[in-house]
């Protein structure tokens, strides 16, 4: 899976918008101005950082060598996933969906109301 394909998938989510983090050269994908994904280069490799529960973050890191604690993010709730690793595309899509839902569920009701899907 390429970073372009993942970016398109993320931006297809209701309310998703892309911003640039010029300091890191990263594409941040946000919903209601809250980041749920960040595409970047990490250790010279294409990667995506996604939000998750602390329990799932630890479990994923233990199972997959291509998943590391969030690069430059809260390591308890963010994982960085190398796109050239062994993680199947279906699991990447699932983790993007989970990150998006986690962020949407934490938004105020007024912000969630404007989203559909």
mmCIF file with all atom_site columns, N, CA and C in Angstrom, residues 28-86:
data_model
loop_
_atom_site.group_PDB
_atom_site.id
_atom_site.type_symbol
_atom_site.label_atom_id
_atom_site.label_alt_id
_atom_site.label_comp_id
_atom_site.label_asym_id
_atom_site.label_entity_id
_atom_site.label_seq_id
_atom_site.pdbx_PDB_ins_code
_atom_site.Cartn_x
_atom_site.Cartn_y
_atom_site.Cartn_z
_atom_site.occupancy
_atom_site.B_iso_or_equiv
_atom_site.pdbx_formal_charge
_atom_site.auth_seq_id
_atom_site.auth_comp_id
_atom_site.auth_asym_id
_atom_site.auth_atom_id
_atom_site.pdbx_PDB_model_num
ATOM 1   N N  . UNK A 1 28 ? -1.121  15.737 7.729  1.00 0.00 ? 28 UNK A N  1
ATOM 2   C CA . UNK A 1 28 ? -2.016  15.424 8.841  1.00 0.00 ? 28 UNK A CA 1
ATOM 3   C C  . UNK A 1 28 ? -3.436  15.364 8.299  1.00 0.00 ? 28 UNK A C  1
ATOM 4   N N  . UNK A 1 29 ? -4.171  14.338 8.721  1.00 0.00 ? 29 UNK A N  1
ATOM 5   C CA . UNK A 1 29 ? -5.565  14.215 8.317  1.00 0.00 ? 29 UNK A CA 1
ATOM 6   C C  . UNK A 1 29 ? -6.397  14.365 9.585  1.00 0.00 ? 29 UNK A C  1
ATOM 7   N N  . UNK A 1 30 ? -7.309  15.351 9.525  1.00 0.00 ? 30 UNK A N  1
ATOM 8   C CA . UNK A 1 30 ? -8.092  15.722 10.700 1.00 0.00 ? 30 UNK A CA 1
ATOM 9   C C  . UNK A 1 30 ? -9.576  15.667 10.398 1.00 0.00 ? 30 UNK A C  1
ATOM 10  N N  . UNK A 1 31 ? -10.348 15.483 11.460 1.00 0.00 ? 31 UNK A N  1
ATOM 11  C CA . UNK A 1 31 ? -11.788 15.641 11.396 1.00 0.00 ? 31 UNK A CA 1
ATOM 12  C C  . UNK A 1 31 ? -12.155 16.618 12.511 1.00 0.00 ? 31 UNK A C  1
ATOM 13  N N  . UNK A 1 32 ? -12.901 17.652 12.170 1.00 0.00 ? 32 UNK A N  1
ATOM 14  C CA . UNK A 1 32 ? -13.249 18.712 13.125 1.00 0.00 ? 32 UNK A CA 1
ATOM 15  C C  . UNK A 1 32 ? -11.992 19.241 13.815 1.00 0.00 ? 32 UNK A C  1
ATOM 16  N N  . UNK A 1 33 ? -10.922 19.412 13.043 1.00 0.00 ? 33 UNK A N  1
ATOM 17  C CA . UNK A 1 33 ? -9.652  19.960 13.499 1.00 0.00 ? 33 UNK A CA 1
ATOM 18  C C  . UNK A 1 33 ? -8.919  19.082 14.517 1.00 0.00 ? 33 UNK A C  1
ATOM 19  N N  . UNK A 1 34 ? -9.281  17.790 14.606 1.00 0.00 ? 34 UNK A N  1
ATOM 20  C CA . UNK A 1 34 ? -8.588  16.846 15.485 1.00 0.00 ? 34 UNK A CA 1
ATOM 21  C C  . UNK A 1 34 ? -7.947  15.775 14.604 1.00 0.00 ? 34 UNK A C  1
ATOM 22  N N  . UNK A 1 35 ? -6.650  15.576 14.762 1.00 0.00 ? 35 UNK A N  1
ATOM 23  C CA . UNK A 1 35 ? -5.924  14.640 13.915 1.00 0.00 ? 35 UNK A CA 1
ATOM 24  C C  . UNK A 1 35 ? -6.292  13.192 14.231 1.00 0.00 ? 35 UNK A C  1
ATOM 25  N N  . UNK A 1 36 ? -6.526  12.394 13.163 1.00 0.00 ? 36 UNK A N  1
ATOM 26  C CA . UNK A 1 36 ? -6.715  10.956 13.328 1.00 0.00 ? 36 UNK A CA 1
ATOM 27  C C  . UNK A 1 36 ? -5.675  10.147 12.551 1.00 0.00 ? 36 UNK A C  1
ATOM 28  N N  . UNK A 1 37 ? -4.928  10.800 11.667 1.00 0.00 ? 37 UNK A N  1
ATOM 29  C CA . UNK A 1 37 ? -3.879  10.106 10.920 1.00 0.00 ? 37 UNK A CA 1
ATOM 30  C C  . UNK A 1 37 ? -2.821  11.112 10.492 1.00 0.00 ? 37 UNK A C  1
ATOM 31  N N  . UNK A 1 38 ? -1.594  10.609 10.372 1.00 0.00 ? 38 UNK A N  1
ATOM 32  C CA . UNK A 1 38 ? -0.519  11.450 9.871  1.00 0.00 ? 38 UNK A CA 1
ATOM 33  C C  . UNK A 1 38 ? 0.387   10.580 8.997  1.00 0.00 ? 38 UNK A C  1
ATOM 34  N N  . UNK A 1 39 ? 0.504   10.973 7.748  1.00 0.00 ? 39 UNK A N  1
ATOM 35  C CA . UNK A 1 39 ? 1.400   10.296 6.822  1.00 0.00 ? 39 UNK A CA 1
ATOM 36  C C  . UNK A 1 39 ? 2.724   11.038 6.814  1.00 0.00 ? 39 UNK A C  1
ATOM 37  N N  . UNK A 1 40 ? 3.803   10.291 7.009  1.00 0.00 ? 40 UNK A N  1
ATOM 38  C CA . UNK A 1 40 ? 5.102   10.924 7.133  1.00 0.00 ? 40 UNK A CA 1
ATOM 39  C C  . UNK A 1 40 ? 6.199   9.940  6.759  1.00 0.00 ? 40 UNK A C  1
ATOM 40  N N  . UNK A 1 41 ? 7.415   10.421 6.826  1.00 0.00 ? 41 UNK A N  1
ATOM 41  C CA . UNK A 1 41 ? 8.569   9.552  6.685  1.00 0.00 ? 41 UNK A CA 1
ATOM 42  C C  . UNK A 1 41 ? 9.149   9.367  8.075  1.00 0.00 ? 41 UNK A C  1
ATOM 43  N N  . UNK A 1 42 ? 9.436   8.131  8.419  1.00 0.00 ? 42 UNK A N  1
ATOM 44  C CA . UNK A 1 42 ? 9.983   7.817  9.741  1.00 0.00 ? 42 UNK A CA 1
ATOM 45  C C  . UNK A 1 42 ? 11.179  6.885  9.539  1.00 0.00 ? 42 UNK A C  1
ATOM 46  N N  . UNK A 1 43 ? 12.315  7.294  9.997  1.00 0.00 ? 43 UNK A N  1
ATOM 47  C CA . UNK A 1 43 ? 13.536  6.498  9.835  1.00 0.00 ? 43 UNK A CA 1
ATOM 48  C C  . UNK A 1 43 ? 13.783  6.144  8.370  1.00 0.00 ? 43 UNK A C  1
ATOM 49  N N  . UNK A 1 44 ? 13.487  7.083  7.474  1.00 0.00 ? 44 UNK A N  1
ATOM 50  C CA . UNK A 1 44 ? 13.726  6.885  6.055  1.00 0.00 ? 44 UNK A CA 1
ATOM 51  C C  . UNK A 1 44 ? 12.711  5.989  5.356  1.00 0.00 ? 44 UNK A C  1
ATOM 52  N N  . UNK A 1 45 ? 11.607  5.680  6.022  1.00 0.00 ? 45 UNK A N  1
ATOM 53  C CA . UNK A 1 45 ? 10.573  4.802  5.455  1.00 0.00 ? 45 UNK A CA 1
ATOM 54  C C  . UNK A 1 45 ? 9.224   5.505  5.486  1.00 0.00 ? 45 UNK A C  1
ATOM 55  N N  . UNK A 1 46 ? 8.382   5.244  4.451  1.00 0.00 ? 46 UNK A N  1
ATOM 56  C CA . UNK A 1 46 ? 7.022   5.792  4.462  1.00 0.00 ? 46 UNK A CA 1
ATOM 57  C C  . UNK A 1 46 ? 6.246   5.143  5.594  1.00 0.00 ? 46 UNK A C  1
ATOM 58  N N  . UNK A 1 47 ? 5.447   5.974  6.289  1.00 0.00 ? 47 UNK A N  1
ATOM 59  C CA . UNK A 1 47 ? 4.725   5.468  7.450  1.00 0.00 ? 47 UNK A CA 1
ATOM 60  C C  . UNK A 1 47 ? 3.433   6.256  7.645  1.00 0.00 ? 47 UNK A C  1
ATOM 61  N N  . UNK A 1 48 ? 2.545   5.674  8.446  1.00 0.00 ? 48 UNK A N  1
ATOM 62  C CA . UNK A 1 48 ? 1.334   6.366  8.872  1.00 0.00 ? 48 UNK A CA 1
ATOM 63  C C  . UNK A 1 48 ? 1.238   6.222  10.383 1.00 0.00 ? 48 UNK A C  1
ATOM 64  N N  . UNK A 1 49 ? 0.871   7.294  11.048 1.00 0.00 ? 49 UNK A N  1
ATOM 65  C CA . UNK A 1 49 ? 0.631   7.265  12.490 1.00 0.00 ? 49 UNK A CA 1
ATOM 66  C C  . UNK A 1 49 ? -0.866  7.333  12.715 1.00 0.00 ? 49 UNK A C  1
ATOM 67  N N  . UNK A 1 50 ? -1.363  6.441  13.579 1.00 0.00 ? 50 UNK A N  1
ATOM 68  C CA . UNK A 1 50 ? -2.798  6.337  13.844 1.00 0.00 ? 50 UNK A CA 1
ATOM 69  C C  . UNK A 1 50 ? -3.047  6.254  15.336 1.00 0.00 ? 50 UNK A C  1
ATOM 70  N N  . UNK A 1 51 ? -4.166  6.818  15.757 1.00 0.00 ? 51 UNK A N  1
ATOM 71  C CA . UNK A 1 51 ? -4.565  6.815  17.159 1.00 0.00 ? 51 UNK A CA 1
ATOM 72  C C  . UNK A 1 51 ? -5.248  5.483  17.487 1.00 0.00 ? 51 UNK A C  1
ATOM 73  N N  . UNK A 1 52 ? -5.043  5.019  18.711 1.00 0.00 ? 52 UNK A N  1
ATOM 74  C CA . UNK A 1 52 ? -5.666  3.780  19.166 1.00 0.00 ? 52 UNK A CA 1
ATOM 75  C C  . UNK A 1 52 ? -5.742  3.783  20.685 1.00 0.00 ? 52 UNK A C  1
ATOM 76  N N  . UNK A 1 53 ? -6.407  2.789  21.232 1.00 0.00 ? 53 UNK A N  1
ATOM 77  C CA . UNK A 1 53 ? -6.418  2.656  22.693 1.00 0.00 ? 53 UNK A CA 1
ATOM 78  C C  . UNK A 1 53 ? -5.030  2.205  23.141 1.00 0.00 ? 53 UNK A C  1
ATOM 79  N N  . UNK A 1 54 ? -4.677  2.497  24.374 1.00 0.00 ? 54 UNK A N  1
ATOM 80  C CA . UNK A 1 54 ? -3.363  2.124  24.895 1.00 0.00 ? 54 UNK A CA 1
ATOM 81  C C  . UNK A 1 54 ? -3.187  0.602  24.866 1.00 0.00 ? 54 UNK A C  1
ATOM 82  N N  . UNK A 1 55 ? -4.242  -0.140 25.183 1.00 0.00 ? 55 UNK A N  1
ATOM 83  C CA . UNK A 1 55 ? -4.168  -1.599 25.206 1.00 0.00 ? 55 UNK A CA 1
ATOM 84  C C  . UNK A 1 55 ? -3.898  -2.155 23.816 1.00 0.00 ? 55 UNK A C  1
ATOM 85  N N  . UNK A 1 56 ? -4.632  -1.662 22.825 1.00 0.00 ? 56 UNK A N  1
ATOM 86  C CA . UNK A 1 56 ? -4.445  -2.135 21.461 1.00 0.00 ? 56 UNK A CA 1
ATOM 87  C C  . UNK A 1 56 ? -3.077  -1.712 20.929 1.00 0.00 ? 56 UNK A C  1
ATOM 88  N N  . UNK A 1 57 ? -2.629  -0.524 21.287 1.00 0.00 ? 57 UNK A N  1
ATOM 89  C CA . UNK A 1 57 ? -1.318  -0.049 20.832 1.00 0.00 ? 57 UNK A CA 1
ATOM 90  C C  . UNK A 1 57 ? -0.230  -1.032 21.258 1.00 0.00 ? 57 UNK A C  1
ATOM 91  N N  . UNK A 1 58 ? -0.237  -1.427 22.502 1.00 0.00 ? 58 UNK A N  1
ATOM 92  C CA . UNK A 1 58 ? 0.771   -2.368 23.012 1.00 0.00 ? 58 UNK A CA 1
ATOM 93  C C  . UNK A 1 58 ? 0.652   -3.727 22.329 1.00 0.00 ? 58 UNK A C  1
ATOM 94  N N  . UNK A 1 59 ? -0.568  -4.194 22.161 1.00 0.00 ? 59 UNK A N  1
ATOM 95  C CA . UNK A 1 59 ? -0.806  -5.496 21.527 1.00 0.00 ? 59 UNK A CA 1
ATOM 96  C C  . UNK A 1 59 ? -0.282  -5.517 20.088 1.00 0.00 ? 59 UNK A C  1
ATOM 97  N N  . UNK A 1 60 ? -0.566  -4.457 19.340 1.00 0.00 ? 60 UNK A N  1
ATOM 98  C CA . UNK A 1 60 ? -0.117  -4.382 17.948 1.00 0.00 ? 60 UNK A CA 1
ATOM 99  C C  . UNK A 1 60 ? 1.407   -4.339 17.853 1.00 0.00 ? 60 UNK A C  1
ATOM 100 N N  . UNK A 1 61 ? 2.033   -3.586 18.734 1.00 0.00 ? 61 UNK A N  1
ATOM 101 C CA . UNK A 1 61 ? 3.503   -3.492 18.723 1.00 0.00 ? 61 UNK A CA 1
ATOM 102 C C  . UNK A 1 61 ? 4.149   -4.834 19.026 1.00 0.00 ? 61 UNK A C  1
ATOM 103 N N  . UNK A 1 62 ? 3.525   -5.593 19.925 1.00 0.00 ? 62 UNK A N  1
ATOM 104 C CA . UNK A 1 62 ? 4.069   -6.902 20.297 1.00 0.00 ? 62 UNK A CA 1
ATOM 105 C C  . UNK A 1 62 ? 3.947   -7.904 19.148 1.00 0.00 ? 62 UNK A C  1
ATOM 106 N N  . UNK A 1 63 ? 2.914   -7.759 18.327 1.00 0.00 ? 63 UNK A N  1
ATOM 107 C CA . UNK A 1 63 ? 2.651   -8.719 17.248 1.00 0.00 ? 63 UNK A CA 1
ATOM 108 C C  . UNK A 1 63 ? 3.340   -8.375 15.934 1.00 0.00 ? 63 UNK A C  1
ATOM 109 N N  . UNK A 1 64 ? 3.611   -7.097 15.689 1.00 0.00 ? 64 UNK A N  1
ATOM 110 C CA . UNK A 1 64 ? 4.084   -6.675 14.372 1.00 0.00 ? 64 UNK A CA 1
ATOM 111 C C  . UNK A 1 64 ? 5.334   -5.804 14.494 1.00 0.00 ? 64 UNK A C  1
ATOM 112 N N  . UNK A 1 65 ? 6.414   -6.239 13.861 1.00 0.00 ? 65 UNK A N  1
ATOM 113 C CA . UNK A 1 65 ? 7.661   -5.467 13.918 1.00 0.00 ? 65 UNK A CA 1
ATOM 114 C C  . UNK A 1 65 ? 7.566   -4.167 13.128 1.00 0.00 ? 65 UNK A C  1
ATOM 115 N N  . UNK A 1 66 ? 6.576   -4.052 12.228 1.00 0.00 ? 66 UNK A N  1
ATOM 116 C CA . UNK A 1 66 ? 6.430   -2.830 11.428 1.00 0.00 ? 66 UNK A CA 1
ATOM 117 C C  . UNK A 1 66 ? 5.628   -1.759 12.164 1.00 0.00 ? 66 UNK A C  1
ATOM 118 N N  . UNK A 1 67 ? 5.212   -2.041 13.402 1.00 0.00 ? 67 UNK A N  1
ATOM 119 C CA . UNK A 1 67 ? 4.461   -1.072 14.204 1.00 0.00 ? 67 UNK A CA 1
ATOM 120 C C  . UNK A 1 67 ? 5.307   -0.670 15.402 1.00 0.00 ? 67 UNK A C  1
ATOM 121 N N  . UNK A 1 68 ? 5.531   0.637  15.516 1.00 0.00 ? 68 UNK A N  1
ATOM 122 C CA . UNK A 1 68 ? 6.350   1.172  16.608 1.00 0.00 ? 68 UNK A CA 1
ATOM 123 C C  . UNK A 1 68 ? 5.544   2.233  17.361 1.00 0.00 ? 68 UNK A C  1
ATOM 124 N N  . UNK A 1 69 ? 5.997   2.614  18.562 1.00 0.00 ? 69 UNK A N  1
ATOM 125 C CA . UNK A 1 69 ? 5.312   3.702  19.264 1.00 0.00 ? 69 UNK A CA 1
ATOM 126 C C  . UNK A 1 69 ? 5.269   4.960  18.398 1.00 0.00 ? 69 UNK A C  1
ATOM 127 N N  . UNK A 1 70 ? 4.215   5.738  18.531 1.00 0.00 ? 70 UNK A N  1
ATOM 128 C CA . UNK A 1 70 ? 4.012   6.929  17.715 1.00 0.00 ? 70 UNK A CA 1
ATOM 129 C C  . UNK A 1 70 ? 5.229   7.823  17.644 1.00 0.00 ? 70 UNK A C  1
ATOM 130 N N  . UNK A 1 71 ? 5.690   8.077  16.433 1.00 0.00 ? 71 UNK A N  1
ATOM 131 C CA . UNK A 1 71 ? 6.855   8.923  16.207 1.00 0.00 ? 71 UNK A CA 1
ATOM 132 C C  . UNK A 1 71 ? 6.482   10.383 16.451 1.00 0.00 ? 71 UNK A C  1
ATOM 133 N N  . UNK A 1 72 ? 7.082   11.002 17.465 1.00 0.00 ? 72 UNK A N  1
ATOM 134 C CA . UNK A 1 72 ? 6.824   12.407 17.837 1.00 0.00 ? 72 UNK A CA 1
ATOM 135 C C  . UNK A 1 72 ? 5.381   12.627 18.295 1.00 0.00 ? 72 UNK A C  1
ATOM 136 N N  . UNK A 1 73 ? 4.714   11.579 18.787 1.00 0.00 ? 73 UNK A N  1
ATOM 137 C CA . UNK A 1 73 ? 3.329   11.676 19.266 1.00 0.00 ? 73 UNK A CA 1
ATOM 138 C C  . UNK A 1 73 ? 3.240   10.993 20.622 1.00 0.00 ? 73 UNK A C  1
ATOM 139 N N  . UNK A 1 74 ? 2.088   11.095 21.273 1.00 0.00 ? 74 UNK A N  1
ATOM 140 C CA . UNK A 1 74 ? 1.871   10.425 22.549 1.00 0.00 ? 74 UNK A CA 1
ATOM 141 C C  . UNK A 1 74 ? 1.969   8.920  22.327 1.00 0.00 ? 74 UNK A C  1
ATOM 142 N N  . UNK A 1 75 ? 3.004   8.313  22.845 1.00 0.00 ? 75 UNK A N  1
ATOM 143 C CA . UNK A 1 75 ? 3.293   6.913  22.571 1.00 0.00 ? 75 UNK A CA 1
ATOM 144 C C  . UNK A 1 75 ? 2.292   5.949  23.200 1.00 0.00 ? 75 UNK A C  1
ATOM 145 N N  . UNK A 1 76 ? 1.519   6.405  24.161 1.00 0.00 ? 76 UNK A N  1
ATOM 146 C CA . UNK A 1 76 ? 0.507   5.538  24.760 1.00 0.00 ? 76 UNK A CA 1
ATOM 147 C C  . UNK A 1 76 ? -0.676  5.332  23.826 1.00 0.00 ? 76 UNK A C  1
ATOM 148 N N  . UNK A 1 77 ? -0.979  6.327  22.996 1.00 0.00 ? 77 UNK A N  1
ATOM 149 C CA . UNK A 1 77 ? -2.195  6.271  22.175 1.00 0.00 ? 77 UNK A CA 1
ATOM 150 C C  . UNK A 1 77 ? -1.960  6.342  20.674 1.00 0.00 ? 77 UNK A C  1
ATOM 151 N N  . UNK A 1 78 ? -0.705  6.434  20.251 1.00 0.00 ? 78 UNK A N  1
ATOM 152 C CA . UNK A 1 78 ? -0.413  6.532  18.823 1.00 0.00 ? 78 UNK A CA 1
ATOM 153 C C  . UNK A 1 78 ? 0.603   5.481  18.422 1.00 0.00 ? 78 UNK A C  1
ATOM 154 N N  . UNK A 1 79 ? 0.342   4.826  17.294 1.00 0.00 ? 79 UNK A N  1
ATOM 155 C CA . UNK A 1 79 ? 1.294   3.902  16.682 1.00 0.00 ? 79 UNK A CA 1
ATOM 156 C C  . UNK A 1 79 ? 1.717   4.449  15.337 1.00 0.00 ? 79 UNK A C  1
ATOM 157 N N  . UNK A 1 80 ? 2.969   4.235  15.000 1.00 0.00 ? 80 UNK A N  1
ATOM 158 C CA . UNK A 1 80 ? 3.471   4.536  13.663 1.00 0.00 ? 80 UNK A CA 1
ATOM 159 C C  . UNK A 1 80 ? 3.686   3.199  12.964 1.00 0.00 ? 80 UNK A C  1
ATOM 160 N N  . UNK A 1 81 ? 3.119   3.078  11.771 1.00 0.00 ? 81 UNK A N  1
ATOM 161 C CA . UNK A 1 81 ? 3.136   1.823  11.026 1.00 0.00 ? 81 UNK A CA 1
ATOM 162 C C  . UNK A 1 81 ? 3.916   2.043  9.734  1.00 0.00 ? 81 UNK A C  1
ATOM 163 N N  . UNK A 1 82 ? 4.981   1.279  9.556  1.00 0.00 ? 82 UNK A N  1
ATOM 164 C CA . UNK A 1 82 ? 5.741   1.344  8.308  1.00 0.00 ? 82 UNK A CA 1
ATOM 165 C C  . UNK A 1 82 ? 4.920   0.720  7.193  1.00 0.00 ? 82 UNK A C  1
ATOM 166 N N  . UNK A 1 83 ? 4.830   1.418  6.076  1.00 0.00 ? 83 UNK A N  1
ATOM 167 C CA . UNK A 1 83 ? 4.001   0.936  4.972  1.00 0.00 ? 83 UNK A CA 1
ATOM 168 C C  . UNK A 1 83 ? 4.671   -0.183 4.183  1.00 0.00 ? 83 UNK A C  1
ATOM 169 N N  . UNK A 1 84 ? 5.959   -0.370 4.372  1.00 0.00 ? 84 UNK A N  1
ATOM 170 C CA . UNK A 1 84 ? 6.655   -1.459 3.674  1.00 0.00 ? 84 UNK A CA 1
ATOM 171 C C  . UNK A 1 84 ? 6.792   -2.703 4.546  1.00 0.00 ? 84 UNK A C  1
ATOM 172 N N  . UNK A 1 85 ? 6.020   -2.766 5.618  1.00 0.00 ? 85 UNK A N  1
ATOM 173 C CA . UNK A 1 85 ? 6.065   -3.904 6.536  1.00 0.00 ? 85 UNK A CA 1
ATOM 174 C C  . UNK A 1 85 ? 5.109   -5.009 6.118  1.00 0.00 ? 85 UNK A C  1
ATOM 175 N N  . UNK A 1 86 ? 4.921   -5.945 7.034  1.00 0.00 ? 86 UNK A N  1
ATOM 176 C CA . UNK A 1 86 ? 4.128   -7.132 6.721  1.00 0.00 ? 86 UNK A CA 1
ATOM 177 C C  . UNK A 1 86 ? 2.628   -6.974 6.969  1.00 0.00 ? 86 UNK A C  1
#
